[in-house]
PDB file of C-alpha atoms in Angstrom:
ATOM      1  CA  ILE A 126     -34.559 -42.050  24.236  1.00  0.00           C
ATOM      2  CA  PHE A 127     -33.393 -43.262  27.630  1.00  0.00           C
ATOM      3  CA  THR A 128     -32.124 -40.737  30.186  1.00  0.00           C
ATOM      4  CA  TYR A 129     -29.748 -41.624  33.016  1.00  0.00           C
ATOM      5  CA  ASP A 130     -28.275 -39.505  35.791  1.00  0.00           C
ATOM      6  CA  ASN A 131     -24.675 -39.945  34.517  1.00  0.00           C
ATOM      7  CA  ALA A 132     -22.626 -41.501  31.697  1.00  0.00           C
ATOM      8  CA  ASP A 133     -20.932 -44.251  33.778  1.00  0.00           C
ATOM      9  CA  PHE A 134     -22.581 -47.538  32.801  1.00  0.00           C
ATOM     10  CA  ALA A 135     -21.661 -49.119  36.141  1.00  0.00           C
ATOM     11  CA  THR A 136     -23.226 -46.469  38.393  1.00  0.00           C
ATOM     12  CA  ARG A 137     -25.883 -44.740  36.297  1.00  0.00           C
ATOM     13  CA  ILE A 138     -29.493 -44.600  37.449  1.00  0.00           C
ATOM     14  CA  PHE A 139     -32.442 -44.562  35.061  1.00  0.00           C
ATOM     15  CA  VAL A 140     -34.343 -41.251  35.098  1.00  0.00           C
ATOM     16  CA  GLU A 141     -36.933 -41.461  32.307  1.00  0.00           C
ATOM     17  CA  HIS A 142     -37.563 -42.635  28.781  1.00  0.00           C
ATOM     18  CA  GLN A 143     -39.108 -40.760  25.853  1.00  0.00           C
ATOM     19  CA  THR A 144     -40.660 -41.706  22.563  1.00  0.00           C
ATOM     20  CA  VAL A 145     -40.819 -39.323  19.622  1.00  0.00           C
ATOM     21  CA  ALA A 146     -43.206 -39.747  16.690  1.00  0.00           C
ATOM     22  CA  TYR A 147     -42.683 -37.553  13.648  1.00  0.00           C
ATOM     23  CA  GLY A 148     -45.229 -36.549  11.038  1.00  0.00           C
ATOM     24  CA  LYS A 149     -45.580 -34.398   7.929  1.00  0.00           C
ATOM     25  CA  TYR A 150     -42.084 -33.936   6.520  1.00  0.00           C
ATOM     26  CA  ASP A 151     -40.852 -31.478   3.905  1.00  0.00           C
ATOM     27  CA  ILE A 152     -38.769 -32.616   0.918  1.00  0.00           C
ATOM     28  CA  TYR A 153     -35.550 -32.200   2.959  1.00  0.00           C
ATOM     29  CA  GLY A 154     -36.708 -34.462   5.787  1.00  0.00           C
ATOM     30  CA  ASN A 155     -37.564 -31.696   8.274  1.00  0.00           C
ATOM     31  CA  ALA A 156     -40.480 -32.673  10.511  1.00  0.00           C
ATOM     32  CA  PHE A 157     -43.401 -30.281  10.730  1.00  0.00           C
ATOM     33  CA  GLU A 158     -45.011 -32.216  13.590  1.00  0.00           C
ATOM     34  CA  GLN A 159     -43.694 -34.215  16.547  1.00  0.00           C
ATOM     35  CA  VAL A 160     -45.333 -35.957  19.484  1.00  0.00           C
ATOM     36  CA  MET A 161     -43.018 -36.603  22.445  1.00  0.00           C
ATOM     37  CA  LYS A 162     -44.119 -38.820  25.319  1.00  0.00           C
ATOM     38  CA  ARG A 163     -42.194 -39.167  28.594  1.00  0.00           C
ATOM     39  CA  TYR A 164     -42.441 -42.251  30.819  1.00  0.00           C
ATOM     40  CA  ASP A 165     -41.134 -43.027  34.310  1.00  0.00           C
ATOM     41  CA  GLU A 166     -39.174 -46.127  35.354  1.00  0.00           C
ATOM     42  CA  SER A 167     -42.362 -48.222  35.663  1.00  0.00           C
ATOM     43  CA  GLY A 168     -43.537 -47.244  32.160  1.00  0.00           C
ATOM     44  CA  GLU A 169     -46.250 -44.869  33.364  1.00  0.00           C
ATOM     45  CA  LEU A 170     -46.892 -41.851  31.124  1.00  0.00           C
ATOM     46  CA  LEU A 171     -45.620 -38.589  32.648  1.00  0.00           C
ATOM     47  CA  ASP A 172     -46.615 -36.134  29.930  1.00  0.00           C
ATOM     48  CA  THR A 173     -47.079 -35.582  26.201  1.00  0.00           C
ATOM     49  CA  LYS A 174     -45.709 -32.700  24.127  1.00  0.00           C
ATOM     50  CA  ASN A 175     -47.383 -31.882  20.824  1.00  0.00           C
ATOM     51  CA  ILE A 176     -44.951 -29.855  18.709  1.00  0.00           C
ATOM     52  CA  VAL A 177     -45.642 -28.005  15.474  1.00  0.00           C
ATOM     53  CA  ASN A 178     -42.556 -26.615  13.714  1.00  0.00           C
ATOM     54  CA  ASN A 179     -42.754 -23.732  11.272  1.00  0.00           C
ATOM     55  CA  VAL A 180     -40.071 -24.937   8.853  1.00  0.00           C
ATOM     56  CA  PRO A 181     -39.231 -22.678   5.885  1.00  0.00           C
ATOM     57  CA  VAL A 182     -41.072 -23.722   2.739  1.00  0.00           C
ATOM     58  CA  SER A 183     -39.888 -23.216  -0.827  1.00  0.00           C
ATOM     59  CA  GLY A 184     -41.604 -20.364  -2.639  1.00  0.00           C
ATOM     60  CA  LYS A 185     -42.302 -18.320   0.496  1.00  0.00           C
ATOM     61  CA  PRO A 186     -40.687 -14.871   0.815  1.00  0.00           C
ATOM     62  CA  VAL A 187     -37.197 -14.537   2.300  1.00  0.00           C
ATOM     63  CA  VAL A 188     -36.497 -18.261   2.350  1.00  0.00           C
ATOM     64  CA  SER A 189     -33.180 -19.437   0.984  1.00  0.00           C
ATOM     65  CA  GLU A 190     -32.324 -22.941  -0.161  1.00  0.00           C
ATOM     66  CA  ILE A 191     -29.791 -23.184   2.686  1.00  0.00           C
ATOM     67  CA  GLU A 192     -32.508 -22.403   5.275  1.00  0.00           C
ATOM     68  CA  MET A 193     -34.597 -25.251   3.925  1.00  0.00           C
ATOM     69  CA  LEU A 194     -31.622 -27.658   3.757  1.00  0.00           C
ATOM     70  CA  LEU A 195     -30.603 -26.856   7.330  1.00  0.00           C
ATOM     71  CA  GLY A 196     -34.201 -27.068   8.582  1.00  0.00           C
ATOM     72  CA  GLN A 197     -33.981 -23.680  10.235  1.00  0.00           C
ATOM     73  CA  ASN A 198     -37.319 -23.372  11.992  1.00  0.00           C
ATOM     74  CA  ARG A 199     -38.918 -19.968  12.207  1.00  0.00           C
ATOM     75  CA  ASN A 200     -40.723 -21.062  15.348  1.00  0.00           C
ATOM     76  CA  SER A 201     -42.105 -24.044  17.261  1.00  0.00           C
ATOM     77  CA  ASP A 202     -45.446 -24.243  19.053  1.00  0.00           C
ATOM     78  CA  ILE A 203     -45.412 -26.737  21.943  1.00  0.00           C
ATOM     79  CA  ILE A 204     -48.446 -27.832  23.959  1.00  0.00           C
ATOM     80  CA  THR A 205     -47.742 -30.060  26.973  1.00  0.00           C
ATOM     81  CA  LEU A 206     -50.456 -32.292  28.422  1.00  0.00           C
ATOM     82  CA  ASP A 207     -50.187 -34.145  31.727  1.00  0.00           C
ATOM     83  CA  SER A 208     -50.591 -37.926  32.040  1.00  0.00           C
ATOM     84  CA  ASP A 209     -54.400 -37.545  32.063  1.00  0.00           C
ATOM     85  CA  GLY A 210     -54.418 -35.417  28.895  1.00  0.00           C
ATOM     86  CA  ASN A 211     -55.056 -32.123  30.714  1.00  0.00           C
ATOM     87  CA  PHE A 212     -53.333 -28.888  29.694  1.00  0.00           C
ATOM     88  CA  SER A 213     -50.048 -28.381  31.506  1.00  0.00           C
ATOM     89  CA  GLU A 214     -48.108 -25.766  29.547  1.00  0.00           C
ATOM     90  CA  HIS A 215     -47.892 -23.914  26.229  1.00  0.00           C
ATOM     91  CA  GLN A 216     -44.534 -22.732  24.897  1.00  0.00           C
ATOM     92  CA  PHE A 217     -43.853 -20.731  21.775  1.00  0.00           C
ATOM     93  CA  VAL A 218     -40.222 -20.791  20.620  1.00  0.00           C
ATOM     94  CA  GLU A 219     -39.050 -18.162  18.143  1.00  0.00           C
ATOM     95  CA  TYR A 220     -35.726 -18.887  16.449  1.00  0.00           C
ATOM     96  CA  ALA A 221     -34.627 -15.310  15.828  1.00  0.00           C
ATOM     97  CA  LYS A 222     -31.129 -15.800  14.382  1.00  0.00           C
ATOM     98  CA  TYR A 223     -28.893 -18.595  13.086  1.00  0.00           C
ATOM     99  CA  ASP A 224     -25.167 -18.694  12.350  1.00  0.00           C
ATOM    100  CA  ILE A 225     -23.767 -19.872   9.004  1.00  0.00           C
ATOM    101  CA  ARG A 226     -23.705 -23.503  10.202  1.00  0.00           C
ATOM    102  CA  GLY A 227     -27.375 -23.523  11.183  1.00  0.00           C
ATOM    103  CA  ASN A 228     -26.889 -23.177  14.952  1.00  0.00           C
ATOM    104  CA  ALA A 229     -29.613 -21.135  16.655  1.00  0.00           C
ATOM    105  CA  ILE A 230     -27.791 -18.192  18.235  1.00  0.00           C
ATOM    106  CA  GLU A 231     -30.849 -16.194  19.314  1.00  0.00           C
ATOM    107  CA  GLN A 232     -34.074 -17.717  20.607  1.00  0.00           C
ATOM    108  CA  ASN A 233     -37.071 -16.450  22.546  1.00  0.00           C
ATOM    109  CA  VAL A 234     -39.204 -18.887  24.538  1.00  0.00           C
ATOM    110  CA  THR A 235     -42.580 -17.635  25.768  1.00  0.00           C
ATOM    111  CA  ARG A 236     -44.579 -19.742  28.245  1.00  0.00           C
ATOM    112  CA  TYR A 237     -48.346 -19.338  28.442  1.00  0.00           C
ATOM    113  CA  ALA A 238     -50.975 -20.362  30.976  1.00  0.00           C
ATOM    114  CA  ALA A 239     -54.184 -22.125  29.931  1.00  0.00           C
ATOM    115  CA  ASP A 240     -55.884 -18.718  29.492  1.00  0.00           C
ATOM    116  CA  GLN A 241     -52.973 -17.632  27.209  1.00  0.00           C
ATOM    117  CA  ALA A 242     -51.630 -15.172  29.796  1.00  0.00           C
ATOM    118  CA  VAL A 243     -47.833 -14.879  29.476  1.00  0.00           C
ATOM    119  CA  LEU A 244     -46.101 -16.627  32.380  1.00  0.00           C
ATOM    120  CA  ASP A 245     -42.536 -15.774  31.405  1.00  0.00           C
ATOM    121  CA  ILE A 246     -40.209 -15.118  28.482  1.00  0.00           C
ATOM    122  CA  LYS A 247     -36.677 -16.489  28.133  1.00  0.00           C
ATOM    123  CA  GLU A 248     -34.270 -14.732  25.787  1.00  0.00           C
ATOM    124  CA  LEU A 249     -31.354 -17.016  24.880  1.00  0.00           C
ATOM    125  CA  SER A 250     -28.151 -15.948  23.121  1.00  0.00           C
ATOM    126  CA  SER A 251     -25.623 -18.688  22.348  1.00  0.00           C
ATOM    127  CA  VAL A 252     -22.038 -18.533  21.119  1.00  0.00           C
ATOM    128  CA  TYR A 253     -20.517 -21.291  18.975  1.00  0.00           C
ATOM    129  CA  ALA A 254     -16.829 -21.316  17.994  1.00  0.00           C
ATOM    130  CA  GLY A 255     -14.258 -23.611  16.425  1.00  0.00           C
ATOM    131  CA  ILE A 256     -15.028 -27.315  16.341  1.00  0.00           C
ATOM    132  CA  ASN A 257     -17.990 -26.789  18.683  1.00  0.00           C
ATOM    133  CA  ALA A 258     -19.680 -24.680  15.999  1.00  0.00           C
ATOM    134  CA  VAL A 259     -19.278 -27.484  13.485  1.00  0.00           C
ATOM    135  CA  LYS A 260     -20.721 -29.994  15.966  1.00  0.00           C
ATOM    136  CA  GLY A 261     -23.596 -27.697  17.015  1.00  0.00           C
ATOM    137  CA  GLN A 262     -22.294 -27.526  20.591  1.00  0.00           C
ATOM    138  CA  ALA A 263     -22.570 -24.126  22.258  1.00  0.00           C
ATOM    139  CA  ASP A 264     -19.555 -22.682  24.059  1.00  0.00           C
ATOM    140  CA  SER A 265     -21.778 -20.415  26.136  1.00  0.00           C
ATOM    141  CA  THR A 266     -25.352 -19.223  26.484  1.00  0.00           C
ATOM    142  CA  ILE A 267     -26.832 -16.157  28.166  1.00  0.00           C
ATOM    143  CA  VAL A 268     -30.391 -16.702  29.423  1.00  0.00           C
ATOM    144  CA  VAL A 269     -32.492 -13.724  30.515  1.00  0.00           C
ATOM    145  CA  THR A 270     -35.837 -14.690  32.056  1.00  0.00           C
ATOM    146  CA  LYS A 271     -38.539 -12.030  32.184  1.00  0.00           C
ATOM    147  CA  ARG A 272     -41.924 -12.018  33.867  1.00  0.00           C
ATOM    148  CA  GLY A 273     -45.075 -11.711  31.801  1.00  0.00           C
ATOM    149  CA  ASP A 274     -45.012  -7.933  32.369  1.00  0.00           C
ATOM    150  CA  GLY A 275     -41.506  -7.712  30.826  1.00  0.00           C
ATOM    151  CA  SER A 276     -39.570  -7.077  34.049  1.00  0.00           C
ATOM    152  CA  THR A 277     -36.403  -9.129  34.495  1.00  0.00           C
ATOM    153  CA  LEU A 278     -36.754 -12.086  36.832  1.00  0.00           C
ATOM    154  CA  GLU A 279     -33.320 -13.690  36.415  1.00  0.00           C
ATOM    155  CA  SER A 280     -30.223 -13.557  34.259  1.00  0.00           C
ATOM    156  CA  GLN A 281     -27.727 -16.369  33.974  1.00  0.00           C
ATOM    157  CA  SER A 282     -24.613 -17.199  32.019  1.00  0.00           C
ATOM    158  CA  VAL A 283     -23.897 -20.826  31.099  1.00  0.00           C
ATOM    159  CA  GLU A 284     -20.411 -21.959  30.062  1.00  0.00           C
ATOM    160  CA  TYR A 285     -20.201 -25.444  28.560  1.00  0.00           C
ATOM    161  CA  MET A 286     -16.876 -26.900  29.704  1.00  0.00           C
ATOM    162  CA  ALA A 287     -16.944 -30.354  28.083  1.00  0.00           C
ATOM    163  CA  TYR A 288     -19.095 -32.577  25.876  1.00  0.00           C
ATOM    164  CA  ASP A 289     -19.187 -36.374  25.614  1.00  0.00           C
ATOM    165  CA  ALA A 290     -18.916 -38.336  22.365  1.00  0.00           C
ATOM    166  CA  TYR A 291     -22.695 -38.033  21.872  1.00  0.00           C
ATOM    167  CA  GLY A 292     -22.766 -34.239  22.158  1.00  0.00           C
ATOM    168  CA  ASN A 293     -24.164 -34.123  25.697  1.00  0.00           C
ATOM    169  CA  ALA A 294     -22.803 -31.358  27.943  1.00  0.00           C
ATOM    170  CA  LEU A 295     -20.815 -33.087  30.688  1.00  0.00           C
ATOM    171  CA  ASN A 296     -19.687 -30.049  32.652  1.00  0.00           C
ATOM    172  CA  LYS A 297     -21.116 -26.579  32.700  1.00  0.00           C
ATOM    173  CA  LYS A 298     -20.694 -23.529  34.859  1.00  0.00           C
ATOM    174  CA  VAL A 299     -23.833 -21.510  35.581  1.00  0.00           C
ATOM    175  CA  THR A 300     -23.461 -17.977  36.923  1.00  0.00           C
ATOM    176  CA  ARG A 301     -26.497 -16.032  38.127  1.00  0.00           C
TER     177      ARG A 301
END
């Protein structure tokens, strides 16, 4: 995955490149494990994310066939290591609610320090409508960030104004 600062081939500037390795799939092709590595423009490693997804498994309680087909994760555990392999961050993502098309409409992201103290919690609520719902492109998202003690740090509303042909948000309006 190559990331540039804009979509114009003539003026874009390289930002970073990522590799993603997948492991341990279920019968529907959903990855249980991923390793993402980010590199700078000279090819030097920036960081590594080790991701474990809790994908619904057949035979477990309250799991429908559609949940398994859509790969609706219950949660993801993400450990980030710096370029030297030292702990950088731990995130736990809970996918609390999906719409009928498999879009995550409620998520909670908790960040932890090395000692497992809660740094912050982000509560995300997304709205999908019309063709955007079919494409998995949110129309809007409310993000409430709370401190480890539960007090609100910041609240923001994000409106996605336009997407490119690849599903990347081109224009968005963020209100705090």
